[in-house]
Coordinates of C-alpha atoms in Angstrom, one line a residue:
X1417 CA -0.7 8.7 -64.9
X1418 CA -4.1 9.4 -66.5
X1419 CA -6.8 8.4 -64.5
X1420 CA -8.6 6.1 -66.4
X1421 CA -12.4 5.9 -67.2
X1422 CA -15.0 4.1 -65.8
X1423 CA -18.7 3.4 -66.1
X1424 CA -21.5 3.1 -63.6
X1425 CA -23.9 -0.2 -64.2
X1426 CA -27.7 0.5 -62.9
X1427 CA -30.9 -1.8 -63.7
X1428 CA -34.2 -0.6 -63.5
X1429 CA -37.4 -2.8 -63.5
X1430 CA -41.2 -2.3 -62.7
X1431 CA -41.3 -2.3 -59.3
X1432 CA -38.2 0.6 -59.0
X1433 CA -39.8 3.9 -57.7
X1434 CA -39.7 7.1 -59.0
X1435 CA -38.0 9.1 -56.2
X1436 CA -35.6 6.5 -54.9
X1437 CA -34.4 5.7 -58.5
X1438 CA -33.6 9.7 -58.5
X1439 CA -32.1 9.8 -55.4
X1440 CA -29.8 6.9 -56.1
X1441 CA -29.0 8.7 -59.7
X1442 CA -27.9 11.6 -58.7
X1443 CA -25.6 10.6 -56.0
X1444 CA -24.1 8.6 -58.0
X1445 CA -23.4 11.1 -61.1
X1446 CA -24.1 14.3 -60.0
X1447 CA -23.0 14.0 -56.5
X1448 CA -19.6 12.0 -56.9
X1449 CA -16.3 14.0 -56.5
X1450 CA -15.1 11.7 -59.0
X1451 CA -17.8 11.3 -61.9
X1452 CA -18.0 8.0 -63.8
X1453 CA -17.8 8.4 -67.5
X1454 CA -20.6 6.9 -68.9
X1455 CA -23.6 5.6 -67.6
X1456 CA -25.0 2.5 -68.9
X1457 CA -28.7 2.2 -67.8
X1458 CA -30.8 -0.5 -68.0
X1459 CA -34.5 -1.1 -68.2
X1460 CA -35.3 -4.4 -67.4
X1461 CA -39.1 -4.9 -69.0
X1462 CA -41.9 -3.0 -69.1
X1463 CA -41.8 -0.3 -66.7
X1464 CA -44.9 2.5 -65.5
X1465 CA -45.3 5.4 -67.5
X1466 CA -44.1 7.4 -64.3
X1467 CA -40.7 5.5 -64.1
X1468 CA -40.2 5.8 -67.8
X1469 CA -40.7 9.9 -67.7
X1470 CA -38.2 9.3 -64.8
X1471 CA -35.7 7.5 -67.1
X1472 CA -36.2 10.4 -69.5
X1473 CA -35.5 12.7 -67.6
X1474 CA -32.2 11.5 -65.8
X1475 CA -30.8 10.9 -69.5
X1476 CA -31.3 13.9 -70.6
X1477 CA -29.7 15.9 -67.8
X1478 CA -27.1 13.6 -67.5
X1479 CA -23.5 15.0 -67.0
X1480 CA -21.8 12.0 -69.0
X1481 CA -22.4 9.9 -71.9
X1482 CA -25.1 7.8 -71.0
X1483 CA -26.0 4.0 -72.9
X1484 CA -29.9 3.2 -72.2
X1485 CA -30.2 -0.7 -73.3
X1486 CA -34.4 -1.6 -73.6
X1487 CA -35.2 -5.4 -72.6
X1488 CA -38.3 -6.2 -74.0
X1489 CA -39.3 -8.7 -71.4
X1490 CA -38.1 -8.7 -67.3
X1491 CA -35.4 -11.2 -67.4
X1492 CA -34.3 -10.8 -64.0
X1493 CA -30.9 -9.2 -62.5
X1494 CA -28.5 -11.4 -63.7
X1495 CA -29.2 -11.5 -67.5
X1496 CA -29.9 -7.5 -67.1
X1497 CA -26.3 -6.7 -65.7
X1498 CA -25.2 -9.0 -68.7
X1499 CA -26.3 -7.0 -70.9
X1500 CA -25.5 -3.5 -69.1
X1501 CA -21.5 -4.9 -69.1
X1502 CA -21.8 -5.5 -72.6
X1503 CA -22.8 -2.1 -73.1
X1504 CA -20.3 -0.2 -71.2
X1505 CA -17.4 1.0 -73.1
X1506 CA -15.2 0.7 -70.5
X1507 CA -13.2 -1.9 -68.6
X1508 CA -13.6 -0.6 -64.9
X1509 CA -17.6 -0.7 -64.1
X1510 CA -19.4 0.2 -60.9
X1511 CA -22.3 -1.5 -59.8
X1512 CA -25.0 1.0 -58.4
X1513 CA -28.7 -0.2 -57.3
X1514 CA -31.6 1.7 -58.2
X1515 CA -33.2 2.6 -54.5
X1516 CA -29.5 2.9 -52.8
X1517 CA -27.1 6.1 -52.0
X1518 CA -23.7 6.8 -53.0
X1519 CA -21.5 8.7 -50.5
X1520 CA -19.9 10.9 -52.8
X1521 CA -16.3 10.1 -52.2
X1522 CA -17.4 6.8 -53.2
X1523 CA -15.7 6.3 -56.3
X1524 CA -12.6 8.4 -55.6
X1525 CA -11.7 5.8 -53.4
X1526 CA -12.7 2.8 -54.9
X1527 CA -11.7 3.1 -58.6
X1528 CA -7.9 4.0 -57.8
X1529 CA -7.4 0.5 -56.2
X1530 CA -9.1 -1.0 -59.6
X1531 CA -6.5 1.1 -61.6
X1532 CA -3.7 0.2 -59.0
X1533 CA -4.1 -3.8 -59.9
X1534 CA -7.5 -5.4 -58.3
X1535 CA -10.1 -6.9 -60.6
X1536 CA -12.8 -6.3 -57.5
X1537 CA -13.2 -4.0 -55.2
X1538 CA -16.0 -4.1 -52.5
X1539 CA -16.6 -1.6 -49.7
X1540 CA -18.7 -1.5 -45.9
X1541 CA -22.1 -0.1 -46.3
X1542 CA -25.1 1.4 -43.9
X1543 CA -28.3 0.3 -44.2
X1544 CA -30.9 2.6 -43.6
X1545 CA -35.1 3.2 -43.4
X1546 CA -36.9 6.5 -44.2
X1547 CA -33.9 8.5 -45.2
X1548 CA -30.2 8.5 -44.5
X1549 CA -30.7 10.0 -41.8
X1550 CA -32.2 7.2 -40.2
X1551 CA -29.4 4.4 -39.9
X1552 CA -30.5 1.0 -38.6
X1553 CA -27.7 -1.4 -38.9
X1554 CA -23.9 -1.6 -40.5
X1555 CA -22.5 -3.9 -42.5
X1556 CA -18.5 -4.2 -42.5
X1557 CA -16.9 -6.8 -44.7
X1558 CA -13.6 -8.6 -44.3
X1559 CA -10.8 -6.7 -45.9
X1560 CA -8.0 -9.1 -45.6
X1561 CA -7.6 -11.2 -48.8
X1562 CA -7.2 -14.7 -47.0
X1563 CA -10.5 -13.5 -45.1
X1564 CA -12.2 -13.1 -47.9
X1565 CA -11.5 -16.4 -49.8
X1566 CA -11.8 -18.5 -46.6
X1567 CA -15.5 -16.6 -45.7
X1568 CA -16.5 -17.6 -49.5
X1569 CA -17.0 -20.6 -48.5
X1570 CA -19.9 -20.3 -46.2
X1571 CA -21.1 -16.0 -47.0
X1572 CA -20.7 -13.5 -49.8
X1573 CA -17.8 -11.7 -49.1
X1574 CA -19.0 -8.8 -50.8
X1575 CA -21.9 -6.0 -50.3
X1576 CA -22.9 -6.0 -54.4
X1577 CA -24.4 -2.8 -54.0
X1578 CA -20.9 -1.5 -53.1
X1579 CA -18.5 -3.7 -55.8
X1580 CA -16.3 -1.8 -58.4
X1581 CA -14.7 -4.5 -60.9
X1582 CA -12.7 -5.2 -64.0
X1583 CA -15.1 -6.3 -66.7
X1584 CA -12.7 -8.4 -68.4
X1585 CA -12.4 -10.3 -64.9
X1586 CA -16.1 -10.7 -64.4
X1587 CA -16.1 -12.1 -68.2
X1588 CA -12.9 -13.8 -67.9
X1589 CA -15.5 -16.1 -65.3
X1590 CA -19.2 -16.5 -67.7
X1591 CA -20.1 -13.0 -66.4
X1592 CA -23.4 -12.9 -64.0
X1593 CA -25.4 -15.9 -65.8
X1594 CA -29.0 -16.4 -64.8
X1595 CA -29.0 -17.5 -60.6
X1596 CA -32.2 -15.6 -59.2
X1597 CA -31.4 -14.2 -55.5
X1598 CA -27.6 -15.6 -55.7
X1599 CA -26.3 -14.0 -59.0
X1600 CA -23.7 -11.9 -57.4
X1601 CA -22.6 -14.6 -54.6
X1602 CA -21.9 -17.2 -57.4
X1603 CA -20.1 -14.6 -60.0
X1604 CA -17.8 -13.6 -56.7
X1605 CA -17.3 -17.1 -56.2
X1606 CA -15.9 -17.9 -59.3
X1607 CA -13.8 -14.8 -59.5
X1608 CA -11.9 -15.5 -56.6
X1609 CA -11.3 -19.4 -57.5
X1610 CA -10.2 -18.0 -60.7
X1611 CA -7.9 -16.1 -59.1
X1612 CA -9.1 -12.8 -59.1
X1613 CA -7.2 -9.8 -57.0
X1614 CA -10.0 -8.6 -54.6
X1615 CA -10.0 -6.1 -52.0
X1616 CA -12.6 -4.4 -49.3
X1617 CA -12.6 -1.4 -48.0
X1618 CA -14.1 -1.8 -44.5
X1619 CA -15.4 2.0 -44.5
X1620 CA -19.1 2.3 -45.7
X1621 CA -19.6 4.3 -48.8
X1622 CA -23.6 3.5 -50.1
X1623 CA -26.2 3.9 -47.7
X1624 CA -28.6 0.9 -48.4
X1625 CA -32.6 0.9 -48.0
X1626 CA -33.7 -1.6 -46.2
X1627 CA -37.8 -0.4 -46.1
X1628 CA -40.9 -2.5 -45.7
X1629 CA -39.5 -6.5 -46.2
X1630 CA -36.0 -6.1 -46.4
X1631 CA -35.2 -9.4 -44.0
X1632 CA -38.5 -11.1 -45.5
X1633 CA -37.0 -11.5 -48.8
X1634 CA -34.1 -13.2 -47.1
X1635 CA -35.8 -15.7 -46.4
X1636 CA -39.0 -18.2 -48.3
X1637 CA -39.2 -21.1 -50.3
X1638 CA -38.0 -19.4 -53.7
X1639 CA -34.7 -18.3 -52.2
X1640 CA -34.1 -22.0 -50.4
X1641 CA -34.3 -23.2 -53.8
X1642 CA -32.0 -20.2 -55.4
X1643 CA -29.9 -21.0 -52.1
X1644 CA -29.4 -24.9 -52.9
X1645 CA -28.9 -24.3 -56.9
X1646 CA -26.0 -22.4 -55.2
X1647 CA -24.4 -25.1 -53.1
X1648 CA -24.4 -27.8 -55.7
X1649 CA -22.6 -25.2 -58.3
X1650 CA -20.2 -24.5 -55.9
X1651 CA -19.9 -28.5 -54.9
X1652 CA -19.7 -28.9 -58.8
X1653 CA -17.1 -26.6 -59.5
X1654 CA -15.0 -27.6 -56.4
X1655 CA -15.2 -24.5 -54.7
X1656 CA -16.2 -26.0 -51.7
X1657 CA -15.5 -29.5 -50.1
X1658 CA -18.5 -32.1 -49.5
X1659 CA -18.7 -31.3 -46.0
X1660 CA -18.8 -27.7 -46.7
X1661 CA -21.3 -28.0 -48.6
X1662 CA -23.4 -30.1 -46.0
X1663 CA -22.8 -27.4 -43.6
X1664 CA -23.6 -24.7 -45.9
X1665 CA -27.0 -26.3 -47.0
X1666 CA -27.8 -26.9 -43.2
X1667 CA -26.6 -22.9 -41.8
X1668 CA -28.0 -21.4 -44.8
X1669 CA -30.5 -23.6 -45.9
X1670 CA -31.7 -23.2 -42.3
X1671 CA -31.5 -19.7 -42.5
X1672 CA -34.0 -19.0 -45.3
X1673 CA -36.3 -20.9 -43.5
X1674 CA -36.3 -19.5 -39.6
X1675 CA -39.2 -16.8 -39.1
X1676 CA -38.4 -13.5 -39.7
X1677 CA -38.2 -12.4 -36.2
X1678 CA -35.4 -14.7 -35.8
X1679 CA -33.2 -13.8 -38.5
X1680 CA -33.4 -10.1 -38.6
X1681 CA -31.5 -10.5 -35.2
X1682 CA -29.4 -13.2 -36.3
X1683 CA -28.5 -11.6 -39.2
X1684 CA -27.2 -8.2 -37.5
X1685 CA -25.3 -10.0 -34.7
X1686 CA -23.7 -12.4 -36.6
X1687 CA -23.4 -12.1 -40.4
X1688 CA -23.3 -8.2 -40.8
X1689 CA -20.7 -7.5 -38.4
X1690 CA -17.9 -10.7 -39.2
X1691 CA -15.8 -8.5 -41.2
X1692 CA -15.9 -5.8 -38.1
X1693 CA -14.3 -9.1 -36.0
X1694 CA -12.0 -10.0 -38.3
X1695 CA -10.6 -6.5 -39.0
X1696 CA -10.5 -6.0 -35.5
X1697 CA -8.7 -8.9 -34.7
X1698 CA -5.9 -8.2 -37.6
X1699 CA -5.7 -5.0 -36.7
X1700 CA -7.2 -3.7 -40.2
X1701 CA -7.5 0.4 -41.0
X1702 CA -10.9 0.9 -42.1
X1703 CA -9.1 3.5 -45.2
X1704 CA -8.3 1.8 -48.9
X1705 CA -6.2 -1.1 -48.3
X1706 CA -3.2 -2.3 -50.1
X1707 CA -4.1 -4.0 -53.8
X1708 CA -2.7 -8.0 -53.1
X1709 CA -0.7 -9.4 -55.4
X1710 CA -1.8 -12.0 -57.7
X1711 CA -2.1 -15.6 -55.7
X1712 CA -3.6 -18.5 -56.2
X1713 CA -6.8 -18.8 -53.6
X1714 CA -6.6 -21.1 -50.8
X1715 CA -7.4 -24.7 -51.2
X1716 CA -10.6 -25.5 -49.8
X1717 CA -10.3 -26.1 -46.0
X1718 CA -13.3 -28.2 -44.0
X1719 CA -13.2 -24.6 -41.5
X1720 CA -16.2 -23.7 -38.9
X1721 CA -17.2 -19.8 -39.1
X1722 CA -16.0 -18.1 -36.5
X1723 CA -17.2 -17.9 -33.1
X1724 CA -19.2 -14.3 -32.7
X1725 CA -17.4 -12.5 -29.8
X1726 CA -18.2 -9.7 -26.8
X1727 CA -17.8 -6.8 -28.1
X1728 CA -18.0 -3.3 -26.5
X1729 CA -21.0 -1.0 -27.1
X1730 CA -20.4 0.6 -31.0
X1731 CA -20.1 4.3 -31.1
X1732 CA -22.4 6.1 -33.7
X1733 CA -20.7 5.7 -37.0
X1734 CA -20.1 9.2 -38.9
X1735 CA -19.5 9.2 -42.7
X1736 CA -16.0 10.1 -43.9
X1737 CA -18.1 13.0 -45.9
X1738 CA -19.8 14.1 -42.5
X1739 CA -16.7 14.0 -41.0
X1740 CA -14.9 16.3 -43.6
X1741 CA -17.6 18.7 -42.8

């Protein structure tokens, strides 16, 4: 069967940089064993002189076809993937941030389970400071579909910086909207209670940045309020039971609000590594797992996160790249 095309979805607003918007270009185009088709770029407002030379530039010598939509004004992430989807000319779209890294057998994995059947598929990622080089944490999420429906209900099941989806799915559901801080969460949501095939693929493929106020934007008053628009959509819309959605808006709530020294530590020993637990405890490869057949998603079930458990000390994590090498 002919391997069918895809495009790659980037945004780009004032405060992208220069470099890291170059870096995270090229590894996704240049740098992929499989490359996407087209390229739809976006510019999300007005944007330095610097970072619009940059834009130029990466156009130009651009390997595919490449779609650059203008937005007059900065309308925020959600409206601006909007209007990237509605520019892409293909069905299958991968989502790529403008200060991340692809691994470059990123696609080649992730765009066969797409053609194979699912409507999203996610995938583990590292985070990292100064370079790639420099890893400081891992983040592995659940790969088993009833894993990923259940954890929904209380966490994004999905890294967005990693998704690759069907656009017709993501449209089938209002498509991003405009939710600051919790766009992706709340589209994921809705795909899955609409019965969306998903899948993760517990292996990392993008290397994240995490520089200079990473875990402070996880937190603050804007994203509380982001954070309870969230809960009462999800309340509205029956995706989660009444006293889900109390103990969502007490964990989560919460969270936004404990000091930053607090939940950088909370956050790596409990939220990054659940999907690590759960895969463990099924059993799961970390390789491309099996695309689910269609199903219903589970009922809404009044459930407690699971417990974090011991675990021994990890081993230093090699890239499936590296380790071709």
């Amino acid at each position: 069967m002919r391997p069918e095309p895809f495009a790659l979805l980037m945004t780009v607003y004032g405060g992208d940089r220069e470099e890291f918007l170059r870096a995270a270009f090229r590894s996704a185009v240049h740098d992929q064993l499989r490359r996407p088709d087209q390229v739809v770029l976006v510019q999300d407002g007005p944007v330095s002189d610097g970072l619009a030379a940059c834009m130029a530039e990466l156009v130009d010598g651009c390997p595919a076809e490449v779609a650059f939509v203008r937005l007059a004004e900065n309308r925020g992430l959600g409206p601006a993937l909007d209007a990237g989807l509605r520019a892409s000319r293909y069905d299958i779209v991968a989502r790529m941030d403008a200060d991340d890294v692809a691994m470059p057998h990123r696609f080649r994995l992730q765009v066969p389970l797409v053609e194979a059947g699912a409507d999203l598929v996610g995938a583990g990622l590292l985070e990292f400071g100064t370079d790639i080089a420099d890893v400081v944490g891992q983040r592995t999420p659940p790969s088993d579909p009833g894993d990923i429906a259940r954890y929904s209900r209380l966490h994004d099941p999905f890294n967005h910086p990693t998704v690759v989806y069907r656009r017709s799915a993501v449209v089938a559901v209002g498509g991003y909207g405009d939710l600051p801080l919790m766009e992706d969460y709340w589209l994921f949501a809705r795909m899955i209670a609409n019965g969306a095939r998903v899948v993760n693929i517990a292996e990392p493929l993008v290397y994240y940045r995490v520089g200079d106020g990473a875990y402070e934007r996880r937190g603050g008053r804007d994203l509380l309020r982001s954070e309870l628009r969230l809960q009462r959509e999800m309340y509205r819309e029956g995706f989660v039971t009444r006293m889900q959605y109390w103990r969502n808006v007490t964990i989560r709530g919460g969270y936004r609000l404990t000091p930053t020294l607090i939940r950088r530590p909370v956050y790596r020993m409990l939220v990054a590594p659940y999907g690590a637990r759960r895969n463990r405890n099924r059993n799961l490869p970390d390789g491309p797992p099996a695309v689910p057949a269609p199903a219903p998603p589970p009922a809404p079930a009044p459930e407690q996160p699971a417990a974090p458990q011991r675990r021994a000390p990890a081993r230093a994590y090699a890239p499936r790249h590296a380790r071709d090498r």
